[in-house]
XYZ file of C-alpha atoms in Angstrom:
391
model
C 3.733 -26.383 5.068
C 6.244 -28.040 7.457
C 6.370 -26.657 10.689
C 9.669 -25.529 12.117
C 11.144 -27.194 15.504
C 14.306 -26.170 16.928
C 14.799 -22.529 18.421
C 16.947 -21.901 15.649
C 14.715 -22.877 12.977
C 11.706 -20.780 14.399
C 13.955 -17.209 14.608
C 16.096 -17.601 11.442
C 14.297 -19.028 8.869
C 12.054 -17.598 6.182
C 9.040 -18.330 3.722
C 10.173 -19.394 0.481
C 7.248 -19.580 -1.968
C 7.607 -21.503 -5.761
C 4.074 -21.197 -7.946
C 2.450 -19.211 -5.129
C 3.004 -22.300 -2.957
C 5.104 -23.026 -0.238
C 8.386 -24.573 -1.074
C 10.898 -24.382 1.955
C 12.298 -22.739 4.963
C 15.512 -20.369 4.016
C 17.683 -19.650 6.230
C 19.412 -16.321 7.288
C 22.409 -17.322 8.437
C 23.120 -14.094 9.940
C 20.406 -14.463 12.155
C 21.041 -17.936 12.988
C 23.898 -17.433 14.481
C 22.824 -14.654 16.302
C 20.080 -17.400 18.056
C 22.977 -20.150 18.419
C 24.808 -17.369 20.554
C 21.957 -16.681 22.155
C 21.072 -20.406 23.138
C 24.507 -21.077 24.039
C 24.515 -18.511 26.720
C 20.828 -19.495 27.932
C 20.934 -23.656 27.137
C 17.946 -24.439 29.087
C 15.641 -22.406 27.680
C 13.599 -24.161 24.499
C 10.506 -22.683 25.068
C 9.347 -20.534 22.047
C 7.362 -18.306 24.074
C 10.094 -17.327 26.230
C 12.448 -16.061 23.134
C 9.901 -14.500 21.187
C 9.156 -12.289 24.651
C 13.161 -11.807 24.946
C 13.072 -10.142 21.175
C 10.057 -8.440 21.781
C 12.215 -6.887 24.693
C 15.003 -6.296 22.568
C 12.878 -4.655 20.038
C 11.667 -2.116 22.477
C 15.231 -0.831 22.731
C 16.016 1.336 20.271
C 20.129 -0.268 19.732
C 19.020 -3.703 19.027
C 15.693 -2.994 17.657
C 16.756 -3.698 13.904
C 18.127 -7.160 14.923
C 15.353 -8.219 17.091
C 12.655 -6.837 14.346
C 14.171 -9.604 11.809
C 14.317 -12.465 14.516
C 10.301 -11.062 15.390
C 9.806 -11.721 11.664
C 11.119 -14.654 11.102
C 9.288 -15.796 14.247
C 5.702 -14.593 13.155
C 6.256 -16.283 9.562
C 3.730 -19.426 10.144
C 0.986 -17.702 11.474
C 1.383 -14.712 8.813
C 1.765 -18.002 5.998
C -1.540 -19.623 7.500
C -3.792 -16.527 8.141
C -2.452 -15.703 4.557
C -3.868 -18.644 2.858
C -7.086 -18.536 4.868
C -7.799 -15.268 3.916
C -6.997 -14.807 0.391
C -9.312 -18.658 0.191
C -12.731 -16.644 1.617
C -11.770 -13.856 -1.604
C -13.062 -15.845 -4.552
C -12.572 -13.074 -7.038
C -9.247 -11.044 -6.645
C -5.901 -11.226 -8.232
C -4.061 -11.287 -5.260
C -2.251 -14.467 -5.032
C -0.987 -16.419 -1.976
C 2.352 -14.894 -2.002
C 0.901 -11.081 -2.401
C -1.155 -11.579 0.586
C 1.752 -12.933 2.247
C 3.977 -9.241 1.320
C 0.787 -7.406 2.276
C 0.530 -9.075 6.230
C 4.588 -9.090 6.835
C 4.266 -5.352 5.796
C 2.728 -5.232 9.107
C 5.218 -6.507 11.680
C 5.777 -2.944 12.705
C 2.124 -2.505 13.990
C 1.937 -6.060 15.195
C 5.011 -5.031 17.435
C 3.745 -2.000 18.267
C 0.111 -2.760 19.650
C 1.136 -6.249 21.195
C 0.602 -6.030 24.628
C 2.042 -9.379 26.823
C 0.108 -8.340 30.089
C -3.251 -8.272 28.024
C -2.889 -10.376 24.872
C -2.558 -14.441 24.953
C 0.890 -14.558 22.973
C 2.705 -12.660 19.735
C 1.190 -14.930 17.222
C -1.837 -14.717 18.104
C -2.321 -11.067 18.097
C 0.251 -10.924 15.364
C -2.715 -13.309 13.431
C -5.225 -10.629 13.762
C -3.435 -8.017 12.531
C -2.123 -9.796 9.644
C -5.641 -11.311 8.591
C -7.573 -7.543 9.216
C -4.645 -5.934 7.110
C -5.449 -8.471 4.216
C -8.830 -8.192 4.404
C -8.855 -4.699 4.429
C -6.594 -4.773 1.366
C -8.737 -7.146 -0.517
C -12.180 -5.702 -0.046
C -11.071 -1.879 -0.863
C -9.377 -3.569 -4.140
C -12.983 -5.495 -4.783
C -14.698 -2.588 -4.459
C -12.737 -0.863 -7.168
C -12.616 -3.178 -9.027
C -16.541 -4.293 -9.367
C -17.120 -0.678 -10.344
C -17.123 0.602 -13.718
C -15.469 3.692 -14.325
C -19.114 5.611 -14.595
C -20.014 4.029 -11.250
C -16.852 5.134 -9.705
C -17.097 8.618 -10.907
C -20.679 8.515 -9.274
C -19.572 7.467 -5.897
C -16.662 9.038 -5.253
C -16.147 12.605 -3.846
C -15.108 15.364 -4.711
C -12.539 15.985 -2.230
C -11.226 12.382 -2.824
C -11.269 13.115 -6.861
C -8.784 15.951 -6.021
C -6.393 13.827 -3.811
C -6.624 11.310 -7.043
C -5.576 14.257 -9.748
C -2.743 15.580 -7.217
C -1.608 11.964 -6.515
C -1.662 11.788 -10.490
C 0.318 14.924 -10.808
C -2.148 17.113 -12.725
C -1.081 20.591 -12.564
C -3.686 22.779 -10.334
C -5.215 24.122 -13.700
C -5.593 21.066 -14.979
C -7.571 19.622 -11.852
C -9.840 22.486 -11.981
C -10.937 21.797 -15.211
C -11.460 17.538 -14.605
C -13.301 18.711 -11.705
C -15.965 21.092 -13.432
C -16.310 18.196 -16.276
C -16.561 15.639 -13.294
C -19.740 18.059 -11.732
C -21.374 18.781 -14.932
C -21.122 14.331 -15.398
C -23.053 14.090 -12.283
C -25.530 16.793 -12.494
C -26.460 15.564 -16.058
C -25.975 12.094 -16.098
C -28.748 10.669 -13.498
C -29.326 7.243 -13.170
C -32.946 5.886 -12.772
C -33.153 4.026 -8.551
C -33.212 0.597 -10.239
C -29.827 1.361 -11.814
C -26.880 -0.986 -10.102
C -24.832 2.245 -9.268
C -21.588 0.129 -9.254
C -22.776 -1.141 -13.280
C -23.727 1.696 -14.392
C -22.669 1.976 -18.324
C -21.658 4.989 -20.366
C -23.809 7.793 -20.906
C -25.270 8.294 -24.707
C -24.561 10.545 -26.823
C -27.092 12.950 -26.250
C -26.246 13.203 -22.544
C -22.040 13.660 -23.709
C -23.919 16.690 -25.700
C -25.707 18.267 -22.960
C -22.630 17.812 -20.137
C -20.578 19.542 -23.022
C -22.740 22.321 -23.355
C -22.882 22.821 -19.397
C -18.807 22.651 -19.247
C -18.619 25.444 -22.361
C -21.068 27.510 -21.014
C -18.648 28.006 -17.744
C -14.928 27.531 -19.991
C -13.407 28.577 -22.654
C -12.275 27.428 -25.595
C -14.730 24.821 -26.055
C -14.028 21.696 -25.352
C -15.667 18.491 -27.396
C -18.036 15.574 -25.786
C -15.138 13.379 -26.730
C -12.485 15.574 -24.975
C -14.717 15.295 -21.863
C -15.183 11.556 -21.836
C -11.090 11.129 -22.112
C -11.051 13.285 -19.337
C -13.097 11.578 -16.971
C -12.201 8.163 -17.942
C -8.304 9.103 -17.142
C -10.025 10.442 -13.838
C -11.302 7.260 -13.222
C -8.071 5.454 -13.901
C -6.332 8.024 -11.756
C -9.195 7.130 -8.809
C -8.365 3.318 -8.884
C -4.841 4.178 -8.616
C -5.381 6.168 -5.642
C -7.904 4.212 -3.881
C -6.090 0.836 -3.878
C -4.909 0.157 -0.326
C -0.914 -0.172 0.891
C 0.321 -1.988 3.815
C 1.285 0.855 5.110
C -2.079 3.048 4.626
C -4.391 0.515 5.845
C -7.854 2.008 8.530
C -6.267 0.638 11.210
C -10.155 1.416 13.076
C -11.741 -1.291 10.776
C -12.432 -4.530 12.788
C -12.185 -8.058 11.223
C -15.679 -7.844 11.106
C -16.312 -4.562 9.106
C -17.919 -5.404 6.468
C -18.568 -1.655 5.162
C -17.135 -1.090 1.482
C -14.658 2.245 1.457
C -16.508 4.043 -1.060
C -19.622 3.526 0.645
C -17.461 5.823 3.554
C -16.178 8.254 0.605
C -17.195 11.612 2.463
C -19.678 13.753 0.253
C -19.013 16.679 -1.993
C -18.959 20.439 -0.048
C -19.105 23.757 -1.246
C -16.800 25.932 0.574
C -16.691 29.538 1.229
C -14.797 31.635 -0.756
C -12.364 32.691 1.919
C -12.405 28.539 2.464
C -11.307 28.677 -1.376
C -8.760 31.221 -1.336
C -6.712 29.625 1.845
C -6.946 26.100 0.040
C -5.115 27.241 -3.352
C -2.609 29.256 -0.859
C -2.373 25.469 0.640
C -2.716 23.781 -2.601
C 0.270 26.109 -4.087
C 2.220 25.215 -1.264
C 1.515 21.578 -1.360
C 2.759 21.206 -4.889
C 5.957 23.084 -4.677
C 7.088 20.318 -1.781
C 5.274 17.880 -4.117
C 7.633 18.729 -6.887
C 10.440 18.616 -4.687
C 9.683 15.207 -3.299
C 9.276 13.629 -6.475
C 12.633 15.229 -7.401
C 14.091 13.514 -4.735
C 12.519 10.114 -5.511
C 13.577 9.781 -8.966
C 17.123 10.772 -8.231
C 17.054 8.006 -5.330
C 15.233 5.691 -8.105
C 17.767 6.301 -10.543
C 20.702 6.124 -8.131
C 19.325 2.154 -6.748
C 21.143 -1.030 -8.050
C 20.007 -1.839 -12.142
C 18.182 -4.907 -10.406
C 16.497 -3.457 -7.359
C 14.992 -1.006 -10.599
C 14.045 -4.079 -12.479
C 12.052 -5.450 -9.570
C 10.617 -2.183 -8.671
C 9.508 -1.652 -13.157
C 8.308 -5.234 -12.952
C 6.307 -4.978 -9.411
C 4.311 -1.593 -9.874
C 4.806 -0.767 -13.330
C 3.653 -4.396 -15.124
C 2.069 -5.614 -12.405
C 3.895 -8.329 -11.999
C 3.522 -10.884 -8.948
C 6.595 -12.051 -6.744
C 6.786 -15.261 -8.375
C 6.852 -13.938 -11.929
C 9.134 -11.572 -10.967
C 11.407 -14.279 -9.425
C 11.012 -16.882 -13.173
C 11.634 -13.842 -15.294
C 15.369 -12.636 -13.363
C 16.178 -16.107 -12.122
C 16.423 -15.455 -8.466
C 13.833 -16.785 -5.582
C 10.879 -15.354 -4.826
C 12.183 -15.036 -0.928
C 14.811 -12.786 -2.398
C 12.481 -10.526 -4.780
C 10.212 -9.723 -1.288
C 13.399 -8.786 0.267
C 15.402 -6.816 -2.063
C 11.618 -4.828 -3.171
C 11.871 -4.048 0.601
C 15.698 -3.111 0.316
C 14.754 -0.795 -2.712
C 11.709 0.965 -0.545
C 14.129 1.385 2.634
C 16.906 3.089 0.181
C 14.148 5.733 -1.036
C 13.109 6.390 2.477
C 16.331 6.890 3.397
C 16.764 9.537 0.819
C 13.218 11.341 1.701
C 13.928 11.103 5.338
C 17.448 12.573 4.915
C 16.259 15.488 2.335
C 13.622 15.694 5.281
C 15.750 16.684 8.148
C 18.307 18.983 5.893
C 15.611 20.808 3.965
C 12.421 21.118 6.220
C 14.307 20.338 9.530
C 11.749 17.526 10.355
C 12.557 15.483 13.561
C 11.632 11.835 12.347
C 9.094 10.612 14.844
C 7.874 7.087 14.284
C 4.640 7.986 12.839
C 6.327 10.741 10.819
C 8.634 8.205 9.040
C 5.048 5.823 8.575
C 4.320 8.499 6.864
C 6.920 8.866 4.464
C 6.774 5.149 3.769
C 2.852 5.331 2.674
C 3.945 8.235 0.568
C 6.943 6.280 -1.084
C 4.444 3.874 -1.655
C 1.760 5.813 -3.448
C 4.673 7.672 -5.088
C 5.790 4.496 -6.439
C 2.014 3.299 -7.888
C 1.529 6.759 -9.253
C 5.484 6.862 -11.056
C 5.127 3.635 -12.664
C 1.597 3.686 -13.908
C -0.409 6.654 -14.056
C 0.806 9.255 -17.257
C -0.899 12.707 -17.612
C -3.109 12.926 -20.651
């Protein structure tokens, strides 16, 4: 990649990728000539260092934050670029590309801008490298992790409070969940692997076994349900797991050092039996929960349905076929720069919406970590609306 040299390069300019690789600097021309202004009132000073702390200032104030947050960006595009390509290189098996790990670090300028620290860090990029490589990292080993498991070795690690959060996220109705759960308990109580098993390989139970976890789930239900029933259950179960459990910018464990090596389901907390006052106040919760649910997804697909035919495009393309950046960009003849951007544009409409049906129908006062919030929920939203059908 070709380093940038003027001032005006360094704060205006963006990554343009073509086949995952690096093709050329575009520039924003509204930014650059809010740096030529800039340098024209200050013509001595060419130091980097000294305009990427004048932003940071900038930032801090809440008028000019929006402007000095793109100039911060465009700043902190090299190191994000290079700690991008060294990162996704140490992955040998994922199907993240270049350019995905690229979207997943940028995601981050937010929380590079908000734990930089001049007085105790060395300078932006630096820190801003850290945070870019953990968030990638992070990304890329929960993904593995999934992804090595087969759907019998997920069911077996995961618990049963996270199996829950997967059937909400998937929109199962409460009844529904219930009854995936009590299959899901009589799976693990009857289907035992021997110690020498690989718990992450483990195949499909036989027949016999499908028999006898049957059996257990009529003896508690009715009607009946058949082995085969069950097994379509917990396979969507597992689908609806993976969709949960892969990571978001946005809902990354910010605790995790660089150097974690742990694997997130090895962290999954265990299964608990509550009390039964415990169970009555968590369907009052869990009634609760879905009627705002419902709501919120109301809002979202009106918002969806309301956003530019091409912003929809990108958004079917990104999270419903899975589609990188660069595909995206071949298939609706555009750049790839400008698919990152206008996927961003799309996400920022819908939390505009949420945030505004926020403060009119809940009368929330949007914090910061309120509106992070709302974007890791757009986010999952998203995944879940494109991808994951009830049965």
């Amino acid at each position: 990649m070709q380093p940038r040299q003027s001032i005006i390069e360094i704060f205006s300019t963006f990554v343009q990728f073509d086949a995952d690789r690096f093709s050329r600097w575009a520039t924003e021309s509204r930014l650059r000539r809010s740096i030529q202004s800039c340098l024209q009132k200050s013509p001595k000073e060419t130091s980097e260092y000294f305009w990427a702390l004048y932003w940071y200032k900038f930032w801090q104030v809440p008028e000019t934050q929006p402007l000095a947050k793109q100039h911060l960006t465009a700043y902190l595009q090299e190191p994000c670029y290079w700690t991008s390509q060294k990162t996704a290189a140490s992955f040998t098996s994922t199907q993240y590309k270049l350019s995905d790990c690229f979207q997943v670090a940028i995601a981050q300028v937010d929380r590079v801008l908000k734990g930089f620290n001049p007085s105790q860090s060395s300078t932006l990029k630096n820190y801003a490298s850290i945070i870019f490589g953990s968030a990638i990292r992070e990304t890329l080993r929960q993904r593995q992790e999934v992804d090595i498991c087969t759907d019998w070795g997920l069911l077996r690690k995961i618990s049963q409070k996270r199996l829950e959060e997967s059937l909400q996220n998937a929109g199962l109705s409460p009844s529904k969940i219930r009854g995936y759960i009590q299959a899901w308990n009589c799976f693990k109580t009857l289907y035992v692997p021997t110690k020498a098993a690989n718990s992450r390989q483990l195949s499909r139970p036989d027949d016999a076994t499908w028999e006898a976890i049957a059996k257990a789930y009529n003896a508690q239900n009715t009607p009946s349900v058949s082995p085969k029933t069950l097994e379509e259950w917990l396979l969507y179960a597992a689908k609806a797991t993976r969709k949960y459990l892969y990571p978001t910018p946005d809902s990354l464990n910010a605790t995790k050092g660089s150097d974690d090596s742990s694997e997130i389901l090895d962290n999954l907390p265990g299964t608990e039996q509550p009390s039964l006052m415990q169970e009555i106040i968590a369907q009052e919760e869990e009634q609760a929960r879905n009627s705002q649910k419902t709501a919120v997804n109301q809002v979202l697909v009106t918002a969806v349905s309301q956003l530019e035919s091409q912003l929809q495009d990108i958004l079917l393309l990104y999270y419903g076929q899975k589609s990188n950046q660069d595909a995206i960009a071949q298939q609706l003849d555009i750049k790839q720069y400008t698919v990152s951007r206008r996927l961003s544009k799309a996400k920022e409409n819908l939390l505009r919406s949420l945030a505004s049906w926020s403060q009119d129908t809940l009368h929330i006062s949007l914090t910061p970590d309120i509106l992070k919030s709302m974007s890791t929920l757009i986010e999952d939203w998203l995944q879940n609306y494109y991808n994951v059908s009830p049965p």
